[in-house]
Amino acid sequence: MIRKALRNWAFVLPGPDDRELPSEIANTLHWVAKASRPLSDLGDAAIGRAVLDSLKLKLDGTAAAAETVRRKRRTLVNALHYAVDLGEFKENPITGIRWKKPKVAGEVDPRVVANPEQARSLLTAVSYVGGYGRARGRRLVGLFACMYYGALRPAEAVGLSSADVKLPEAGWGTVLLNRTRPSVGKQWTDSGETHDDRGLKNRPAEEVRLVPIPPQLVTILRQHLDTFGAADDGRLFTNERGGVVGSSTYYRVWQEARALALPPAAVASPLAARPYDLRHSALSTWLNSGVDPTEVAQRAGNSVEVLLNRYAKCIDGRQEIANRKIEELLREYE
């Protein structure tokens, strides 16, 4: 009840003072207000450190993932920046505390990377999920194909519009990315919809990214449009009711597809465990094939530094490729 009251009533707009609350919610928030320590207590470094240490634990007392701890600390720091703006503190009391942050694994685990044959099998399996008539999986084949063949992030693929793709009858096409549709919950969006409408990740709102897409993806998207068409607002992919495809929807389809496409041992492994791993697989494949990292980074929407750091463990045979290119160059002058 406490989590429900805080998440759904106290921490969203309009706030609890501006709307009528159910009695159980009002009582819960009243108890929380009385039981909570004063904000000024965070000025004590020992208390602040104890709060930071609590971020390392889950509700059951076990250790939280490093990325979870980092995200929660960032939220806490931002909240206290706001407290500084309100005059509650002269400076943020948390940022000055010496506290060992858990290390976040920045590199992609090579075990999640699917090879091209495995990726094709998984995409085929998606089409079998939910039966042919209901087409629960068939309508999402193109969505997952964008993540693999185009290295799109899931939210980028969900927000893709038919006006943003060029699909020639033969050869390579292009995708012009300009927005994402992440699933954040209707209480956290200005529109009241479950999916927010944002620009590209870590980019100015109006920035676009042009991604060439191979003939395999062009064919899949042309077939998708011929079969399902586009939504009224131009979205390429929809759920069964025509709405925005939710992350829980495509995640469930993906898990069913893995069970169909992979042997039991592989299903239990990290191999392509999440839809996002299709993007990891794509970028790893491009780098391993010898594509210039600058070009890969541009298509992926990353910096070269981030790209090479994240995929360092997934790049095999780079030395052999470099040796071969140098040898071929030297032979031209013999």
Short mmCIF file of C-alpha atoms in Angstrom, two decimals:
data_model
loop_
_atom_site.label_atom_id
_atom_site.label_comp_id
_atom_site.label_asym_id
_atom_site.label_seq_id
_atom_site.Cartn_x
_atom_site.Cartn_y
_atom_site.Cartn_z
CA MET A 1 0.00 0.00 0.00
CA ILE A 2 2.86 2.39 0.79
CA ARG A 3 4.46 1.82 -2.62
CA LYS A 4 1.10 2.27 -4.34
CA ALA A 5 0.36 5.49 -2.45
CA LEU A 6 3.76 7.00 -3.18
CA ARG A 7 4.09 5.87 -6.77
CA ASN A 8 0.55 6.52 -7.98
CA TRP A 9 -0.46 9.48 -5.83
CA ALA A 10 2.37 11.31 -4.05
CA PHE A 11 5.00 11.42 -6.79
CA VAL A 12 2.84 12.34 -9.80
CA LEU A 13 1.05 15.47 -10.97
CA PRO A 14 -1.40 16.71 -9.95
CA GLY A 15 -0.16 16.10 -6.41
CA PRO A 16 -2.22 14.70 -3.54
CA ASP A 17 -3.09 18.20 -2.32
CA ASP A 18 -4.81 19.00 -5.62
CA ARG A 19 -7.14 16.02 -5.97
CA GLU A 20 -9.49 13.91 -3.91
CA LEU A 21 -7.79 10.86 -2.43
CA PRO A 22 -9.33 7.52 -1.48
CA SER A 23 -9.41 7.23 2.30
CA GLU A 24 -6.86 4.40 2.45
CA ILE A 25 -4.43 6.39 0.28
CA ALA A 26 -4.91 9.53 2.37
CA ASN A 27 -4.32 7.58 5.58
CA THR A 28 -1.20 5.96 4.16
CA LEU A 29 0.30 9.26 3.02
CA HIS A 30 -0.52 10.83 6.39
CA TRP A 31 1.33 8.00 8.15
CA VAL A 32 4.30 8.32 5.79
CA ALA A 33 4.52 12.06 6.48
CA LYS A 34 4.52 11.50 10.25
CA ALA A 35 6.97 8.57 10.14
CA SER A 36 9.48 10.17 7.77
CA ARG A 37 12.56 11.94 9.09
CA PRO A 38 12.96 15.66 8.37
CA LEU A 39 14.65 16.44 5.06
CA SER A 40 17.27 18.45 6.94
CA ASP A 41 18.63 15.22 8.46
CA LEU A 42 20.31 14.52 5.12
CA GLY A 43 22.72 17.30 6.01
CA ASP A 44 24.33 14.77 8.36
CA ALA A 45 26.89 12.87 6.27
CA ALA A 46 26.41 9.67 8.30
CA ILE A 47 22.69 9.66 7.58
CA GLY A 48 23.29 10.47 3.94
CA ARG A 49 25.73 7.57 3.65
CA ALA A 50 23.18 5.24 5.26
CA VAL A 51 20.61 6.34 2.68
CA LEU A 52 23.06 5.64 -0.12
CA ASP A 53 23.87 2.22 1.33
CA SER A 54 20.16 1.39 1.38
CA LEU A 55 20.08 1.86 -2.39
CA LYS A 56 22.25 -1.23 -2.73
CA LEU A 57 19.50 -3.50 -1.41
CA LYS A 58 16.25 -4.78 -2.87
CA LEU A 59 13.08 -5.11 -0.81
CA ASP A 60 13.95 -8.71 0.07
CA GLY A 61 17.34 -7.64 1.44
CA THR A 62 19.41 -9.08 -1.39
CA ALA A 63 21.88 -7.01 -3.39
CA ALA A 64 20.49 -4.86 -6.19
CA ALA A 65 22.11 -4.76 -9.61
CA ALA A 66 24.80 -2.13 -10.08
CA GLU A 67 22.82 -0.39 -12.82
CA THR A 68 19.77 -0.23 -10.51
CA VAL A 69 21.85 1.35 -7.75
CA ARG A 70 23.27 3.90 -10.15
CA ARG A 71 19.81 4.80 -11.45
CA LYS A 72 18.40 5.21 -7.94
CA ARG A 73 21.34 7.35 -6.83
CA ARG A 74 20.89 9.57 -9.88
CA THR A 75 17.21 10.02 -8.98
CA LEU A 76 18.10 10.87 -5.38
CA VAL A 77 20.73 13.39 -6.44
CA ASN A 78 18.30 15.08 -8.84
CA ALA A 79 15.64 15.28 -6.14
CA LEU A 80 18.09 16.97 -3.80
CA HIS A 81 19.17 19.37 -6.55
CA TYR A 82 15.53 20.42 -6.57
CA ALA A 83 15.64 20.79 -2.78
CA VAL A 84 18.59 23.15 -3.23
CA ASP A 85 16.56 25.17 -5.73
CA LEU A 86 13.79 25.44 -3.13
CA GLY A 87 16.25 26.72 -0.54
CA GLU A 88 16.20 23.63 1.68
CA PHE A 89 19.99 23.24 1.36
CA LYS A 90 22.79 25.55 0.29
CA GLU A 91 24.37 22.69 -1.64
CA ASN A 92 23.48 19.11 -2.45
CA PRO A 93 24.28 17.07 0.69
CA ILE A 94 24.71 13.79 -1.20
CA THR A 95 27.26 14.77 -3.83
CA GLY A 96 29.91 15.57 -1.23
CA ILE A 97 29.72 12.17 0.50
CA ARG A 98 32.56 9.77 -0.18
CA TRP A 99 30.77 6.62 -1.16
CA LYS A 100 31.95 3.74 -3.27
CA LYS A 101 29.66 3.34 -6.22
CA PRO A 102 29.14 -0.21 -7.50
CA LYS A 103 30.83 -0.76 -10.83
CA VAL A 104 28.50 -1.09 -13.77
CA ALA A 105 29.48 -3.55 -16.46
CA GLY A 106 29.74 -1.35 -19.51
CA GLU A 107 30.66 -4.12 -21.91
CA VAL A 108 28.13 -6.28 -23.69
CA ASP A 109 28.21 -9.93 -22.65
CA PRO A 110 29.24 -11.88 -25.77
CA ARG A 111 26.93 -14.72 -24.69
CA VAL A 112 23.87 -12.64 -25.60
CA VAL A 113 24.99 -12.16 -29.21
CA ALA A 114 23.13 -14.23 -31.79
CA ASN A 115 24.84 -15.13 -35.04
CA PRO A 116 23.01 -14.49 -38.34
CA GLU A 117 21.66 -18.04 -38.55
CA GLN A 118 20.28 -17.89 -35.02
CA ALA A 119 18.78 -14.46 -35.67
CA ARG A 120 16.98 -15.68 -38.78
CA SER A 121 15.61 -18.67 -36.87
CA LEU A 122 14.35 -16.40 -34.11
CA LEU A 123 12.64 -14.03 -36.54
CA THR A 124 10.97 -16.99 -38.25
CA ALA A 125 9.81 -18.31 -34.89
CA VAL A 126 8.24 -14.94 -34.07
CA SER A 127 5.86 -15.40 -37.00
CA TYR A 128 4.50 -18.60 -35.41
CA VAL A 129 3.64 -17.00 -32.06
CA GLY A 130 -0.10 -16.61 -31.47
CA GLY A 131 -1.24 -18.48 -34.55
CA TYR A 132 -1.64 -17.28 -38.13
CA GLY A 133 -5.08 -15.71 -37.87
CA ARG A 134 -4.53 -13.74 -34.70
CA ALA A 135 -1.08 -12.73 -36.00
CA ARG A 136 0.18 -11.77 -32.55
CA GLY A 137 3.70 -12.63 -33.64
CA ARG A 138 3.46 -12.03 -37.39
CA ARG A 139 2.70 -8.34 -36.94
CA LEU A 140 5.91 -7.96 -34.88
CA VAL A 141 8.37 -9.75 -37.18
CA GLY A 142 9.27 -6.44 -38.80
CA LEU A 143 9.71 -4.79 -35.40
CA PHE A 144 12.30 -7.34 -34.32
CA ALA A 145 13.87 -7.34 -37.79
CA CYS A 146 14.50 -3.59 -37.43
CA MET A 147 16.40 -4.28 -34.21
CA TYR A 148 18.57 -6.91 -35.88
CA TYR A 149 19.08 -5.77 -39.47
CA GLY A 150 19.00 -2.04 -38.69
CA ALA A 151 20.36 -2.09 -35.11
CA LEU A 152 17.45 0.06 -33.95
CA ARG A 153 16.72 0.42 -30.27
CA PRO A 154 13.32 -1.09 -29.34
CA ALA A 155 11.78 2.33 -28.62
CA GLU A 156 13.06 3.59 -31.99
CA ALA A 157 11.48 0.67 -33.80
CA VAL A 158 8.18 1.14 -31.96
CA GLY A 159 8.07 4.80 -33.01
CA LEU A 160 8.93 4.13 -36.65
CA SER A 161 6.55 5.69 -39.18
CA SER A 162 5.83 4.59 -42.73
CA ALA A 163 6.86 8.07 -43.88
CA ASP A 164 10.32 7.52 -42.39
CA VAL A 165 11.24 4.48 -44.49
CA LYS A 166 12.29 4.16 -48.11
CA LEU A 167 11.73 0.64 -49.38
CA PRO A 168 12.81 0.17 -53.01
CA GLU A 169 11.81 -2.96 -54.89
CA ALA A 170 15.45 -4.02 -54.99
CA GLY A 171 18.61 -3.12 -53.10
CA TRP A 172 19.19 -1.16 -49.93
CA GLY A 173 16.63 1.11 -48.33
CA THR A 174 16.85 3.74 -45.61
CA VAL A 175 15.23 4.53 -42.29
CA LEU A 176 15.12 8.11 -41.03
CA LEU A 177 14.87 8.04 -37.25
CA ASN A 178 13.58 11.10 -35.45
CA ARG A 179 11.56 9.91 -32.46
CA THR A 180 11.16 7.14 -29.91
CA ARG A 181 8.12 5.77 -28.08
CA PRO A 182 9.39 4.40 -24.75
CA SER A 183 6.88 2.78 -22.41
CA VAL A 184 6.90 4.75 -19.15
CA GLY A 185 3.35 4.50 -17.78
CA LYS A 186 0.44 6.89 -18.31
CA GLN A 187 0.89 8.60 -14.93
CA TRP A 188 4.37 9.74 -16.00
CA THR A 189 3.52 11.30 -19.38
CA ASP A 190 2.08 14.74 -20.11
CA SER A 191 -0.35 13.24 -22.61
CA GLY A 192 -1.74 10.62 -20.25
CA GLU A 193 -0.70 7.87 -22.68
CA THR A 194 1.35 4.85 -21.66
CA HIS A 195 4.05 5.65 -24.22
CA ASP A 196 5.95 8.90 -24.18
CA ASP A 197 6.81 10.65 -27.45
CA ARG A 198 10.46 11.74 -27.40
CA GLY A 199 13.36 12.51 -29.66
CA LEU A 200 16.33 10.22 -30.14
CA LYS A 201 18.25 9.04 -27.09
CA ASN A 202 20.79 11.57 -25.78
CA ARG A 203 20.21 13.83 -28.79
CA PRO A 204 18.58 17.25 -29.33
CA ALA A 205 14.83 17.03 -29.84
CA GLU A 206 14.90 17.73 -33.58
CA GLU A 207 17.95 15.65 -34.51
CA VAL A 208 17.50 12.80 -36.99
CA ARG A 209 19.58 9.74 -37.83
CA LEU A 210 19.71 8.14 -41.26
CA VAL A 211 20.22 4.38 -41.18
CA PRO A 212 20.76 2.35 -44.37
CA ILE A 213 18.91 -0.96 -44.18
CA PRO A 214 19.84 -4.11 -46.11
CA PRO A 215 17.62 -5.79 -48.71
CA GLN A 216 16.58 -8.46 -46.19
CA LEU A 217 14.95 -5.84 -43.97
CA VAL A 218 13.49 -3.97 -46.95
CA THR A 219 11.72 -7.15 -48.03
CA ILE A 220 10.38 -7.84 -44.54
CA LEU A 221 9.02 -4.30 -44.15
CA ARG A 222 7.41 -4.31 -47.60
CA GLN A 223 5.69 -7.58 -46.73
CA HIS A 224 4.60 -6.13 -43.40
CA LEU A 225 3.01 -3.08 -45.03
CA ASP A 226 1.31 -5.25 -47.66
CA THR A 227 -0.17 -7.46 -44.95
CA PHE A 228 -0.95 -5.11 -42.07
CA GLY A 229 -0.63 -1.61 -43.48
CA ALA A 230 0.20 1.32 -41.21
CA ALA A 231 -1.72 2.87 -38.32
CA ASP A 232 -3.85 5.97 -38.86
CA ASP A 233 -1.02 8.13 -37.53
CA GLY A 234 1.51 6.41 -39.79
CA ARG A 235 3.08 4.08 -37.22
CA LEU A 236 4.56 1.05 -38.89
CA PHE A 237 3.86 -1.35 -36.04
CA THR A 238 0.74 -1.72 -33.90
CA ASN A 239 -0.65 -4.14 -31.37
CA GLU A 240 -3.73 -6.22 -32.10
CA ARG A 241 -6.02 -3.28 -31.25
CA GLY A 242 -4.09 -0.81 -33.38
CA GLY A 243 -2.39 0.88 -30.44
CA VAL A 244 1.28 1.48 -29.70
CA VAL A 245 3.17 -1.77 -29.16
CA GLY A 246 3.99 -2.02 -25.46
CA SER A 247 7.29 -3.34 -24.17
CA SER A 248 5.50 -6.09 -22.24
CA THR A 249 3.74 -7.15 -25.46
CA TYR A 250 6.83 -7.58 -27.59
CA TYR A 251 8.79 -9.04 -24.67
CA ARG A 252 6.23 -11.84 -24.20
CA VAL A 253 6.24 -12.59 -27.92
CA TRP A 254 10.02 -12.71 -27.89
CA GLN A 255 10.15 -15.18 -25.02
CA GLU A 256 7.72 -17.48 -26.80
CA ALA A 257 9.76 -17.22 -29.99
CA ARG A 258 12.97 -18.18 -28.17
CA ALA A 259 11.28 -21.31 -26.85
CA LEU A 260 10.28 -22.23 -30.41
CA ALA A 261 13.57 -21.43 -32.13
CA LEU A 262 16.24 -22.50 -29.66
CA PRO A 263 17.13 -25.82 -28.03
CA PRO A 264 16.42 -26.04 -24.27
CA ALA A 265 20.03 -25.37 -23.28
CA ALA A 266 20.10 -22.19 -25.37
CA VAL A 267 16.73 -21.05 -24.01
CA ALA A 268 18.17 -21.28 -20.50
CA SER A 269 21.26 -19.32 -21.57
CA PRO A 270 21.62 -15.53 -22.01
CA LEU A 271 21.56 -15.92 -25.81
CA ALA A 272 19.28 -13.20 -27.22
CA ALA A 273 17.40 -13.23 -23.92
CA ARG A 274 15.97 -9.75 -24.51
CA PRO A 275 14.80 -8.02 -27.68
CA TYR A 276 17.54 -5.41 -27.12
CA ASP A 277 20.09 -8.19 -27.63
CA LEU A 278 19.17 -8.13 -31.32
CA ARG A 279 20.73 -4.68 -31.52
CA HIS A 280 23.81 -5.99 -29.72
CA SER A 281 23.96 -8.85 -32.20
CA ALA A 282 23.71 -6.51 -35.17
CA LEU A 283 26.46 -4.16 -34.03
CA SER A 284 28.75 -7.05 -33.09
CA THR A 285 28.20 -8.62 -36.50
CA TRP A 286 28.98 -5.38 -38.31
CA LEU A 287 32.16 -4.79 -36.34
CA ASN A 288 33.33 -8.36 -36.80
CA SER A 289 32.75 -8.15 -40.54
CA GLY A 290 35.25 -5.30 -40.74
CA VAL A 291 32.87 -2.36 -41.15
CA ASP A 292 34.55 0.91 -40.16
CA PRO A 293 33.68 1.63 -36.49
CA THR A 294 32.95 5.26 -37.35
CA GLU A 295 30.25 4.16 -39.79
CA VAL A 296 28.86 1.62 -37.32
CA ALA A 297 28.72 4.26 -34.58
CA GLN A 298 26.91 6.69 -36.86
CA ARG A 299 24.28 4.12 -37.80
CA ALA A 300 23.89 3.03 -34.18
CA GLY A 301 23.60 6.54 -32.77
CA ASN A 302 26.62 6.08 -30.50
CA SER A 303 30.05 7.64 -30.27
CA VAL A 304 32.96 5.55 -31.53
CA GLU A 305 34.40 5.46 -28.02
CA VAL A 306 31.19 4.14 -26.47
CA LEU A 307 30.76 1.64 -29.29
CA LEU A 308 34.22 0.12 -28.98
CA ASN A 309 34.09 0.08 -25.19
CA ARG A 310 30.72 -1.65 -25.06
CA TYR A 311 31.49 -4.24 -27.71
CA ALA A 312 35.14 -4.90 -26.88
CA LYS A 313 34.42 -8.50 -25.80
CA CYS A 314 32.26 -9.19 -28.85
CA ILE A 315 34.83 -8.31 -31.50
CA ASP A 316 36.71 -11.36 -32.74
CA GLY A 317 39.23 -11.59 -35.52
CA ARG A 318 39.90 -7.86 -35.79
CA GLN A 319 43.65 -8.43 -35.85
CA GLU A 320 43.37 -10.88 -38.74
CA ILE A 321 41.19 -8.44 -40.68
CA ALA A 322 43.66 -5.62 -40.12
CA ASN A 323 46.60 -7.82 -41.12
CA ARG A 324 44.85 -8.87 -44.31
CA LYS A 325 44.06 -5.29 -45.31
CA ILE A 326 47.62 -4.15 -44.64
CA GLU A 327 49.00 -7.09 -46.60
CA GLU A 328 46.71 -6.36 -49.55
CA LEU A 329 47.82 -2.73 -49.53
CA LEU A 330 51.51 -3.64 -49.49
CA ARG A 331 51.09 -6.10 -52.35
CA GLU A 332 49.84 -3.31 -54.57
CA TYR A 333 53.31 -1.75 -54.41
CA GLU A 334 55.37 -4.90 -54.97
#
